[in-house]
mmCIF file of C-alpha atoms in Angstrom:
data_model
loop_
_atom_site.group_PDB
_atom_site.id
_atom_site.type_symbol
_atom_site.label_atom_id
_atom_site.label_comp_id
_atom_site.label_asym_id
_atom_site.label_seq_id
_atom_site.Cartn_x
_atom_site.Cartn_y
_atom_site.Cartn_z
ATOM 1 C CA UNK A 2 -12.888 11.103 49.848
ATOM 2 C CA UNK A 3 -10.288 11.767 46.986
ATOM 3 C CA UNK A 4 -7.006 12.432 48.636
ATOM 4 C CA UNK A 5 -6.011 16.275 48.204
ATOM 5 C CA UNK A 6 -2.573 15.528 45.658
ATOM 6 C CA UNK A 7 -4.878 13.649 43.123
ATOM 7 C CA UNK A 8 -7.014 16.690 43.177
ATOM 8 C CA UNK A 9 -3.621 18.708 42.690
ATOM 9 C CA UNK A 10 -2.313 16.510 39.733
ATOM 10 C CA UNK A 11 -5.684 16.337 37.982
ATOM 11 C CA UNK A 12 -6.107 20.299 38.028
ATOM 12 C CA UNK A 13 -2.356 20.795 37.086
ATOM 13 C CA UNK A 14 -3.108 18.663 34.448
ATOM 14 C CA UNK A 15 -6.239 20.680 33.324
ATOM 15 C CA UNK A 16 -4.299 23.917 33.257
ATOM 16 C CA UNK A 17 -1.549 22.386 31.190
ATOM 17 C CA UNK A 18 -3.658 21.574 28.379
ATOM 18 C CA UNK A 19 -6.296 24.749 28.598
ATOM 19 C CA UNK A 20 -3.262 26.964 29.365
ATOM 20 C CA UNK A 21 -2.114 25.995 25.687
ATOM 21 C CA UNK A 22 -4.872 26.449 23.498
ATOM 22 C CA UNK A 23 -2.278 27.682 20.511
ATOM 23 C CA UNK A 24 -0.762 24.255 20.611
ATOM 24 C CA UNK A 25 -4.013 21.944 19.992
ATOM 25 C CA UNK A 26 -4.906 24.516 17.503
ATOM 26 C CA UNK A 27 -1.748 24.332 16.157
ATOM 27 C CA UNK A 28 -1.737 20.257 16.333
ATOM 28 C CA UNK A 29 -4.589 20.277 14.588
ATOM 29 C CA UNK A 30 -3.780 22.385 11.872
ATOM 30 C CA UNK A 31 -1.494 20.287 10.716
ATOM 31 C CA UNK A 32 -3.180 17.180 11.408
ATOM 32 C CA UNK A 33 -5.574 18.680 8.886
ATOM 33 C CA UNK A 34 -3.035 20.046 6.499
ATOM 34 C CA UNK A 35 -1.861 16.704 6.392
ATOM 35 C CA UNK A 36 -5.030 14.624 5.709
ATOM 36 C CA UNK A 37 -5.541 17.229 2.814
ATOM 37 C CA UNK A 38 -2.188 16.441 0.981
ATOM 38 C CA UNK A 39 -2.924 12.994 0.928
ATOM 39 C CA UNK A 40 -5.886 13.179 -0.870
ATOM 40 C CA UNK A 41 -4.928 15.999 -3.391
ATOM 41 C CA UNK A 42 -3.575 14.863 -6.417
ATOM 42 C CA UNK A 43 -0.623 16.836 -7.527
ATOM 43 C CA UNK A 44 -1.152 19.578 -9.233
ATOM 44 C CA UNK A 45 0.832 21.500 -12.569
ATOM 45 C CA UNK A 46 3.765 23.067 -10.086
ATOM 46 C CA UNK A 47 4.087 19.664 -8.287
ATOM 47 C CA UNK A 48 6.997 19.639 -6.381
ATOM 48 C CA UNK A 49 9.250 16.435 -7.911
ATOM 49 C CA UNK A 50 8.790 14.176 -4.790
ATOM 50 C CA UNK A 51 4.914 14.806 -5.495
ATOM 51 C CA UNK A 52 4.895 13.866 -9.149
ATOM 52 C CA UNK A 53 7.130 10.946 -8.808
ATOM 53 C CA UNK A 54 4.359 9.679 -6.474
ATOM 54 C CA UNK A 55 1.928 10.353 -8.996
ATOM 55 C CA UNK A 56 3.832 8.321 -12.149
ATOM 56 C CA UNK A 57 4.413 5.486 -9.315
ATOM 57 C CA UNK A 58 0.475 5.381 -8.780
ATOM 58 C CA UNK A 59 -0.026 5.374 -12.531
ATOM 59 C CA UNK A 60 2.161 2.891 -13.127
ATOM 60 C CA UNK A 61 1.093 0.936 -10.643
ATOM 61 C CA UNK A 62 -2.161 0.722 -12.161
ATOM 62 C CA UNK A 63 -0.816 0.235 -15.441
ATOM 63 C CA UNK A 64 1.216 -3.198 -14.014
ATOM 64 C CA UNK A 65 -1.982 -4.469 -12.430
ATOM 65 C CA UNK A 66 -3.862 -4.559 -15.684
ATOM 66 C CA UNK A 67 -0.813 -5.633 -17.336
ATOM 67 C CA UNK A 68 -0.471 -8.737 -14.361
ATOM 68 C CA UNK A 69 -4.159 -9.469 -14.766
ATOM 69 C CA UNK A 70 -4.208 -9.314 -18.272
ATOM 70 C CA UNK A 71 -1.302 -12.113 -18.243
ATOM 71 C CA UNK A 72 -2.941 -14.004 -15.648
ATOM 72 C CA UNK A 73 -6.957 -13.914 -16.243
ATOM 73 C CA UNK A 74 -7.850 -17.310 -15.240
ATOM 74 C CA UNK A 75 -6.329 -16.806 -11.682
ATOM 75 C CA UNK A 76 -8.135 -13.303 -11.193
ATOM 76 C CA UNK A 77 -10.508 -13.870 -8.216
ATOM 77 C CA UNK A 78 -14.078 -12.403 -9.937
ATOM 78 C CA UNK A 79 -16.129 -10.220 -7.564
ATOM 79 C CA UNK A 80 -15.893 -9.487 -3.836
ATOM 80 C CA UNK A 81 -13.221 -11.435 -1.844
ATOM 81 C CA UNK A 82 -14.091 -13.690 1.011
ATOM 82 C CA UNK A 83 -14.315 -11.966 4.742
ATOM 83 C CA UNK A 84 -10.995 -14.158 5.689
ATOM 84 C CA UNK A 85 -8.606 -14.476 3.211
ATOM 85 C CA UNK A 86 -5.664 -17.015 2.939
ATOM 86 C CA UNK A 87 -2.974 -14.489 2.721
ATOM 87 C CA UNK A 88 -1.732 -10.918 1.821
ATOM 88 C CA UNK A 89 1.159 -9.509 1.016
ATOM 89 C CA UNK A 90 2.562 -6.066 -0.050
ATOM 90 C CA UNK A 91 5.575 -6.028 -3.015
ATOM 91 C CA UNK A 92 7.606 -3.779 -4.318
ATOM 92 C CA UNK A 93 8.730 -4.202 -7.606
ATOM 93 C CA UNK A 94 11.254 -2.649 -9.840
ATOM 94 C CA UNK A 95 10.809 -2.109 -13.586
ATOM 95 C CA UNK A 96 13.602 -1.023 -15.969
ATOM 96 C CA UNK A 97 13.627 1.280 -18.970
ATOM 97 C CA UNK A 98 12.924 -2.379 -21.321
ATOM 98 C CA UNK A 99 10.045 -3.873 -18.907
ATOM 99 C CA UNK A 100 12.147 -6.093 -16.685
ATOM 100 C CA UNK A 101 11.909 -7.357 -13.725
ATOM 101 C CA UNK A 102 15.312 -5.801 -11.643
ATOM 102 C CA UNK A 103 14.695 -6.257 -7.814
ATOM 103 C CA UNK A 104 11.370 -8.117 -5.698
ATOM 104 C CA UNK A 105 11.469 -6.480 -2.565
ATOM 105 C CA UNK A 106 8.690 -7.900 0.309
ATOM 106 C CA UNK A 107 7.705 -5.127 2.029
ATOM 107 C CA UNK A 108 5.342 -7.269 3.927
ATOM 108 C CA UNK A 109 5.610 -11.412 2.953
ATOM 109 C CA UNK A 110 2.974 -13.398 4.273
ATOM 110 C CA UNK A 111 5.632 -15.602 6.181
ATOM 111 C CA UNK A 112 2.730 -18.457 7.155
ATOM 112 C CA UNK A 113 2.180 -18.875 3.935
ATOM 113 C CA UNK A 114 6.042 -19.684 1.845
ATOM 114 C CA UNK A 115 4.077 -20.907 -1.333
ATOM 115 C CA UNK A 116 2.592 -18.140 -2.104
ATOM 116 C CA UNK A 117 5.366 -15.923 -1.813
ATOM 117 C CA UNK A 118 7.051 -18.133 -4.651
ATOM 118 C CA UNK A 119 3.798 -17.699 -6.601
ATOM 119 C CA UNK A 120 3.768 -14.389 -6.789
ATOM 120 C CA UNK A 121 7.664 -14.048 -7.201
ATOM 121 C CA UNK A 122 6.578 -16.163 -9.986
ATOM 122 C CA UNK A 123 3.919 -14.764 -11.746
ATOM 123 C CA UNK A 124 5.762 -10.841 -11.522
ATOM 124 C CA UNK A 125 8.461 -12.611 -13.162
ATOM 125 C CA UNK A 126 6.641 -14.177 -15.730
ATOM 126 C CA UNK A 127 4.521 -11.091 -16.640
ATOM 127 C CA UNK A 128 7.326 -9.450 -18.098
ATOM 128 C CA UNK A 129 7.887 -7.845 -20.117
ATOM 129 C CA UNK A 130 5.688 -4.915 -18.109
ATOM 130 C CA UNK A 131 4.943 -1.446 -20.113
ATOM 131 C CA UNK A 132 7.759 0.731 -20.459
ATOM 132 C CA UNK A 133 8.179 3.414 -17.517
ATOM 133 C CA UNK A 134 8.722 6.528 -18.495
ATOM 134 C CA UNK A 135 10.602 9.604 -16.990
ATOM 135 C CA UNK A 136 13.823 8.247 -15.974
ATOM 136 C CA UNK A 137 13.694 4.616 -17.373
ATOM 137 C CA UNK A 138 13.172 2.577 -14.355
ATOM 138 C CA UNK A 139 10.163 3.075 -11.562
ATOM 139 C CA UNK A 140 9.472 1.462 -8.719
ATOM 140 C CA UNK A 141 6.047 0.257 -7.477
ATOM 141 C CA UNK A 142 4.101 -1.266 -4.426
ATOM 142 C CA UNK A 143 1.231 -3.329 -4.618
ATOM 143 C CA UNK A 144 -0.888 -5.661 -2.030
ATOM 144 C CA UNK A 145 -1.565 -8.879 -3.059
ATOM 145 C CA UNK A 146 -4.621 -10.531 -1.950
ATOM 146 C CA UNK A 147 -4.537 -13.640 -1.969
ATOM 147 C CA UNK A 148 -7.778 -16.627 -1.814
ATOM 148 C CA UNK A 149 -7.071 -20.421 -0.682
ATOM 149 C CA UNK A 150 -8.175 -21.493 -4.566
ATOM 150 C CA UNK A 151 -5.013 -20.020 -5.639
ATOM 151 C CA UNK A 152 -6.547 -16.963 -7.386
ATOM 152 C CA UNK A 153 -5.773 -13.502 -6.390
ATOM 153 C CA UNK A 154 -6.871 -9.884 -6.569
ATOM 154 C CA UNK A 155 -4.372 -7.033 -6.581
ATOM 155 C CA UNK A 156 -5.855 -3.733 -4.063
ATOM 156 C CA UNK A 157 -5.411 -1.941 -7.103
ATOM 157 C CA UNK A 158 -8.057 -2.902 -8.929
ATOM 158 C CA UNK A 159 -9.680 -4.846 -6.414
ATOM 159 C CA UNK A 160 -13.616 -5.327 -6.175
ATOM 160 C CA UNK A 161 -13.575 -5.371 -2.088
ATOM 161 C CA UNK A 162 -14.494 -7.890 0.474
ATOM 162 C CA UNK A 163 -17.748 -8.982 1.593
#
């Protein structure tokens, strides 16, 4: 038989949460406020945090064509392998002339120190990168995924994984 102060907590419980309907509601409100401003793009009275994220996505698209058009032969074609070797997420700075100002590893794949280099590398080595517009410089994240061959797909304009 349950004893009687379980029975006490578990209906004090209950009440709490049914004697606050206003509260889920609200909660959920702005769970689903939330889940709808990330997936609208901003619109023609952006606010300027908004449209700075919007440039930064364009731009980040732009330097992923611009990396794989500087890098073709170590594009990995098609869908990636199930297990890759490593992945990392980088945040690059570009200046008003295309250079490379500041590598910053937002997440290095730390059991794997060779790639790092490599990709420290071939960011380098890409520039000069499109000129950013706006304010001159722009700042951009990107994951990079990365196969044991050595070749690599950017979750930009990645195909997926099997």
């Amino acid at each position: 038989m349950p004893d009687s102060s379980d029975s006490s907590q578990h209906s004090s419980a209950s009440r709490s949460r049914s004697g606050r309907p206003w509260l889920w509601a609200g909660l959920m409100a702005a769970i689903a406020s939330l889940v709808t401003a990330c997936k609208s793009p901003p619109g023609p009275g952006a606010r300027p945090d908004e449209a700075s994220t919007s440039a930064q996505l364009q731009y980040r698209k732009l330097a992923a064509n611009h990396l794989y058009a500087r890098n073709a032969d170590r594009i990995y074609q098609g869908k990636l392998p199930p297990m890759l070797y490593a992945i990392g997420v980088l945040q690059v700075q570009i200046d008003r002339n295309g250079s490379v100002q500041r590598l910053h590893w937002m997440r290095a794949p730390s059991h794997a120190p060779e790639v790092v280099s490599e990709i420290e590398r071939l960011v380098r080595a890409a520039a000069p990168y499109p000129a950013p517009g706006g304010t001159g410089r722009i700042t951009y994240t990107d994951t990079w995924l990365w196969d044991r061959s050595g070749r690599f797909q950017l979750d930009t304009l990645s195909e997926g994984q099997l």
